Amino acid sequence: MRINKVIKLNEAYQYPRRRILTMLVIAVVGVFALYYIIIPFFATGGGNADTRPVPGDAALFDPVASYASVLEYAGTGAELVSMEAFYVRSDGTLELTASYSPPPSVDYNFVRKLDKAPANAPPVGAGGSNTDPWYEPIEIRLFQPGQWRHVSSGGTSYTYVNQGMERDKDDPENGLSDPIVPAPVCSLAELWTAALAKDAPADAVAIIKYDADGYTFRISGLSVNLEFGMDCKQRR
């Protein structure tokens, strides 16, 4: 009788332990699924959005200093066509976390040369010569990290969280509409120094574009319009 009682007591003691262990396992699996499956699924709009964190400090983003990270995100074989930064401060940085509208942002436009024409490309002689190489346009845009956004286009609708840097690929194009340019090397703060010498307000923000024509610097609403060559020297 005593042996049976001991066995029953042991079983009664083991049952809560097994139950607690089972609950712990379920909790761990639940947390894992939440952080690595459920949240990423909804944060990317079911995998429709291609977004990742801003390299460095989003409140002090430097488009030129961060170019290598942006190029890596664009992908292997990507080549720059243009870069445009909206609302650059006099220290050469953007506050991507700013709450005013329209918000500070940076657009990088790349192309990637394809090894062959896409499957749906018209044959040579149809719709143009189609003899030039084909390029895939790639846009990288940086703006307002942490913002929920909704997209509705072509019958597709989804909501996602912008981590701060987004990549979008467009349909391949035959030939180049704009020339490929080398990586930007001119400090935006250096361009601002020239603007300050022209009496630009130090607390203003500028729109700076870089493409095959070099750099253009302007402050909306003011008569501050400067041009610089790729060697960073002011032309106008």
Short mmCIF file of C-alpha atoms in Angstrom, two decimals:
data_model
loop_
_atom_site.label_atom_id
_atom_site.label_comp_id
_atom_site.label_asym_id
_atom_site.label_seq_id
_atom_site.Cartn_x
_atom_site.Cartn_y
_atom_site.Cartn_z
CA MET A 1 0.00 0.00 0.00
CA ARG A 2 2.78 2.44 0.93
CA ILE A 3 4.54 1.78 -2.40
CA ASN A 4 1.35 2.50 -4.33
CA LYS A 5 0.88 5.73 -2.38
CA VAL A 6 4.46 6.81 -3.13
CA ILE A 7 3.97 6.10 -6.84
CA LYS A 8 0.73 8.06 -6.88
CA LEU A 9 2.36 10.96 -5.04
CA ASN A 10 5.25 10.99 -7.52
CA GLU A 11 2.79 10.97 -10.43
CA ALA A 12 0.82 13.79 -8.85
CA TYR A 13 4.07 15.75 -8.41
CA GLN A 14 5.29 15.07 -11.96
CA TYR A 15 2.03 16.13 -13.65
CA PRO A 16 2.27 19.86 -12.75
CA ARG A 17 5.92 19.85 -13.77
CA ARG A 18 5.11 18.38 -17.18
CA ARG A 19 2.26 20.85 -17.56
CA ILE A 20 4.50 23.81 -16.69
CA LEU A 21 7.22 22.55 -19.06
CA THR A 22 4.67 22.17 -21.85
CA MET A 23 3.38 25.70 -21.25
CA LEU A 24 6.95 27.07 -21.31
CA VAL A 25 7.66 25.33 -24.63
CA ILE A 26 4.42 26.70 -26.10
CA ALA A 27 5.30 30.19 -24.85
CA VAL A 28 8.81 30.04 -26.35
CA VAL A 29 7.46 28.80 -29.69
CA GLY A 30 4.79 31.52 -29.60
CA VAL A 31 7.35 34.27 -28.96
CA PHE A 32 9.60 32.90 -31.72
CA ALA A 33 6.68 32.81 -34.17
CA LEU A 34 5.61 36.32 -33.17
CA TYR A 35 9.00 37.95 -33.69
CA TYR A 36 10.32 35.92 -36.61
CA ILE A 37 7.19 35.01 -38.58
CA ILE A 38 4.05 36.98 -37.67
CA ILE A 39 5.53 40.48 -37.17
CA PRO A 40 7.84 40.27 -40.24
CA PHE A 41 4.91 39.02 -42.34
CA PHE A 42 2.68 41.96 -41.47
CA ALA A 43 5.55 44.48 -41.35
CA THR A 44 6.44 43.66 -44.97
CA GLY A 45 2.86 43.54 -46.21
CA GLY A 46 3.00 39.79 -46.67
CA GLY A 47 6.41 40.02 -48.30
CA ASN A 48 5.37 42.66 -50.86
CA ALA A 49 7.56 45.46 -49.47
CA ASP A 50 11.34 45.39 -49.74
CA THR A 51 12.62 47.56 -46.91
CA ARG A 52 15.53 47.65 -44.46
CA PRO A 53 16.93 50.01 -41.79
CA VAL A 54 18.74 53.23 -42.68
CA PRO A 55 22.53 52.83 -42.52
CA GLY A 56 23.80 54.89 -39.60
CA ASP A 57 21.82 57.55 -37.74
CA ALA A 58 18.53 58.31 -39.52
CA ALA A 59 18.38 61.71 -37.81
CA LEU A 60 21.81 62.63 -39.20
CA PHE A 61 21.80 60.83 -42.53
CA ASP A 62 24.64 61.66 -44.92
CA PRO A 63 23.74 60.55 -48.49
CA VAL A 64 27.35 60.61 -49.72
CA ALA A 65 29.01 58.96 -46.72
CA SER A 66 26.34 56.21 -46.74
CA TYR A 67 26.52 55.58 -50.50
CA ALA A 68 28.39 52.26 -50.23
CA SER A 69 25.63 50.79 -48.03
CA VAL A 70 22.93 52.01 -50.39
CA LEU A 71 24.77 50.54 -53.40
CA GLU A 72 25.03 47.19 -51.62
CA TYR A 73 21.27 47.25 -51.04
CA ALA A 74 20.69 48.05 -54.74
CA GLY A 75 22.33 44.71 -55.53
CA THR A 76 25.18 43.19 -57.51
CA GLY A 77 25.82 44.95 -60.80
CA ALA A 78 23.85 48.10 -59.92
CA GLU A 79 25.22 51.38 -61.32
CA LEU A 80 24.18 54.88 -60.32
CA VAL A 81 22.24 57.20 -62.62
CA SER A 82 21.25 59.95 -60.18
CA MET A 83 20.85 60.92 -56.53
CA GLU A 84 18.49 63.60 -55.21
CA ALA A 85 18.34 64.67 -51.58
CA PHE A 86 15.41 66.73 -50.35
CA TYR A 87 15.89 69.11 -47.42
CA VAL A 88 19.61 68.86 -46.68
CA ARG A 89 20.74 70.89 -43.67
CA SER A 90 23.83 73.09 -43.67
CA ASP A 91 25.89 70.31 -42.03
CA GLY A 92 25.26 68.12 -45.09
CA THR A 93 22.82 65.74 -43.37
CA LEU A 94 19.09 65.03 -43.47
CA GLU A 95 16.76 64.44 -40.55
CA LEU A 96 14.88 61.48 -42.00
CA THR A 97 12.96 61.16 -38.73
CA ALA A 98 11.52 64.70 -39.02
CA SER A 99 7.75 64.99 -38.62
CA TYR A 100 7.11 67.94 -40.95
CA SER A 101 5.54 67.45 -44.37
CA PRO A 102 6.76 66.85 -47.00
CA PRO A 103 9.41 64.89 -45.08
CA PRO A 104 13.16 64.86 -45.84
CA SER A 105 14.06 62.05 -48.24
CA VAL A 106 16.76 60.79 -50.59
CA ASP A 107 16.18 59.08 -53.95
CA TYR A 108 18.94 57.01 -55.57
CA ASN A 109 18.28 55.78 -59.11
CA PHE A 110 20.33 52.83 -60.33
CA VAL A 111 20.30 50.54 -63.34
CA ARG A 112 21.54 46.98 -63.67
CA LYS A 113 22.61 45.70 -67.07
CA LEU A 114 20.94 42.41 -67.98
CA ASP A 115 22.78 39.55 -69.64
CA LYS A 116 19.94 39.08 -72.12
CA ALA A 117 16.65 40.63 -73.12
CA PRO A 118 13.63 39.78 -70.95
CA ALA A 119 11.36 36.97 -72.10
CA ASN A 120 8.57 39.38 -73.08
CA ALA A 121 10.84 41.71 -75.09
CA PRO A 122 9.74 42.33 -78.69
CA PRO A 123 12.01 40.89 -81.40
CA VAL A 124 14.59 43.10 -83.07
CA GLY A 125 12.83 45.33 -85.59
CA ALA A 126 9.51 45.41 -83.71
CA GLY A 127 8.73 48.52 -81.68
CA GLY A 128 12.19 49.96 -82.29
CA SER A 129 15.54 48.42 -83.05
CA ASN A 130 15.90 46.74 -79.62
CA THR A 131 19.59 46.29 -80.32
CA ASP A 132 20.85 48.14 -77.21
CA PRO A 133 21.54 46.29 -73.95
CA TRP A 134 18.62 45.91 -71.55
CA TYR A 135 18.73 47.53 -68.11
CA GLU A 136 16.67 46.98 -64.99
CA PRO A 137 15.85 50.28 -63.20
CA ILE A 138 16.27 50.13 -59.41
CA GLU A 139 15.15 52.91 -57.08
CA ILE A 140 16.31 53.18 -53.48
CA ARG A 141 14.36 55.68 -51.40
CA LEU A 142 15.10 56.71 -47.83
CA PHE A 143 12.45 58.46 -45.73
CA GLN A 144 10.55 58.36 -42.41
CA PRO A 145 11.64 55.09 -40.76
CA GLY A 146 8.99 53.37 -38.64
CA GLN A 147 5.98 54.68 -40.57
CA TRP A 148 3.10 52.34 -41.46
CA ARG A 149 2.19 52.76 -45.13
CA HIS A 150 -0.59 51.45 -47.34
CA VAL A 151 -0.17 50.56 -51.01
CA SER A 152 -2.98 49.90 -53.46
CA SER A 153 -2.01 49.36 -57.09
CA GLY A 154 -3.10 47.12 -59.94
CA GLY A 155 -5.50 45.12 -57.81
CA THR A 156 -2.87 44.58 -55.11
CA SER A 157 -3.33 46.13 -51.68
CA TYR A 158 -1.11 45.79 -48.62
CA THR A 159 0.12 47.62 -45.52
CA TYR A 160 3.69 47.55 -44.27
CA VAL A 161 6.23 49.30 -42.04
CA ASN A 162 8.89 51.40 -43.76
CA GLN A 163 12.14 50.58 -41.97
CA GLY A 164 13.67 53.67 -43.53
CA MET A 165 15.15 52.41 -46.79
CA GLU A 166 13.04 50.91 -49.60
CA ARG A 167 13.99 49.22 -52.85
CA ASP A 168 11.78 49.12 -55.92
CA LYS A 169 12.60 47.44 -59.23
CA ASP A 170 10.90 48.48 -62.47
CA ASP A 171 10.39 46.70 -65.79
CA PRO A 172 13.57 46.36 -67.88
CA GLU A 173 14.24 49.01 -70.51
CA ASN A 174 16.09 48.80 -73.80
CA GLY A 175 19.05 51.18 -73.60
CA LEU A 176 19.70 54.00 -71.14
CA SER A 177 17.48 57.06 -70.82
CA ASP A 178 20.11 58.76 -68.61
CA PRO A 179 23.89 58.22 -68.43
CA ILE A 180 25.54 56.17 -65.71
CA VAL A 181 27.63 58.28 -63.32
CA PRO A 182 30.45 57.51 -60.86
CA ALA A 183 29.81 57.38 -57.13
CA PRO A 184 29.22 60.83 -55.59
CA VAL A 185 32.32 62.22 -53.88
CA CYS A 186 31.45 65.84 -53.10
CA SER A 187 30.48 66.48 -49.50
CA LEU A 188 27.05 68.08 -49.29
CA ALA A 189 28.36 70.19 -46.42
CA GLU A 190 31.03 71.50 -48.81
CA LEU A 191 28.33 72.54 -51.28
CA TRP A 192 26.51 74.23 -48.43
CA THR A 193 29.67 76.20 -47.59
CA ALA A 194 29.55 77.76 -51.06
CA ALA A 195 25.86 78.55 -50.55
CA LEU A 196 26.52 80.22 -47.21
CA ALA A 197 29.08 82.43 -48.96
CA LYS A 198 26.18 83.52 -51.19
CA ASP A 199 24.20 84.55 -48.10
CA ALA A 200 22.04 81.43 -47.94
CA PRO A 201 20.38 81.17 -44.47
CA ALA A 202 22.20 78.63 -42.32
CA ASP A 203 18.91 77.34 -40.88
CA ALA A 204 17.39 76.63 -44.32
CA VAL A 205 17.28 73.25 -46.04
CA ALA A 206 18.34 72.60 -49.64
CA ILE A 207 17.47 70.26 -52.49
CA ILE A 208 20.64 68.79 -53.93
CA LYS A 209 20.75 66.64 -57.06
CA TYR A 210 23.65 64.70 -58.56
CA ASP A 211 23.61 63.30 -62.09
CA ALA A 212 25.60 63.41 -65.33
CA ASP A 213 25.54 67.22 -65.24
CA GLY A 214 27.21 67.32 -61.83
CA TYR A 215 25.56 68.78 -58.71
CA THR A 216 22.74 71.31 -58.49
CA PHE A 217 21.95 73.11 -55.23
CA ARG A 218 18.80 75.10 -54.63
CA ILE A 219 16.73 76.39 -51.75
CA SER A 220 13.03 76.46 -52.56
CA GLY A 221 11.50 79.92 -52.29
CA LEU A 222 14.87 81.70 -52.36
CA SER A 223 17.06 82.80 -55.24
CA VAL A 224 19.80 80.37 -54.27
CA ASN A 225 20.66 78.19 -57.28
CA LEU A 226 24.20 76.86 -57.59
CA GLU A 227 25.87 74.37 -59.92
CA PHE A 228 28.99 72.29 -59.30
CA GLY A 229 31.00 69.96 -61.50
CA MET A 230 31.82 66.40 -60.57
CA ASP A 231 35.13 67.76 -59.29
CA CYS A 232 33.12 69.71 -56.67
CA LYS A 233 34.15 73.06 -58.15
CA GLN A 234 31.43 75.68 -58.42
CA ARG A 235 30.42 76.54 -61.99
CA ARG A 236 27.63 79.00 -61.28
#
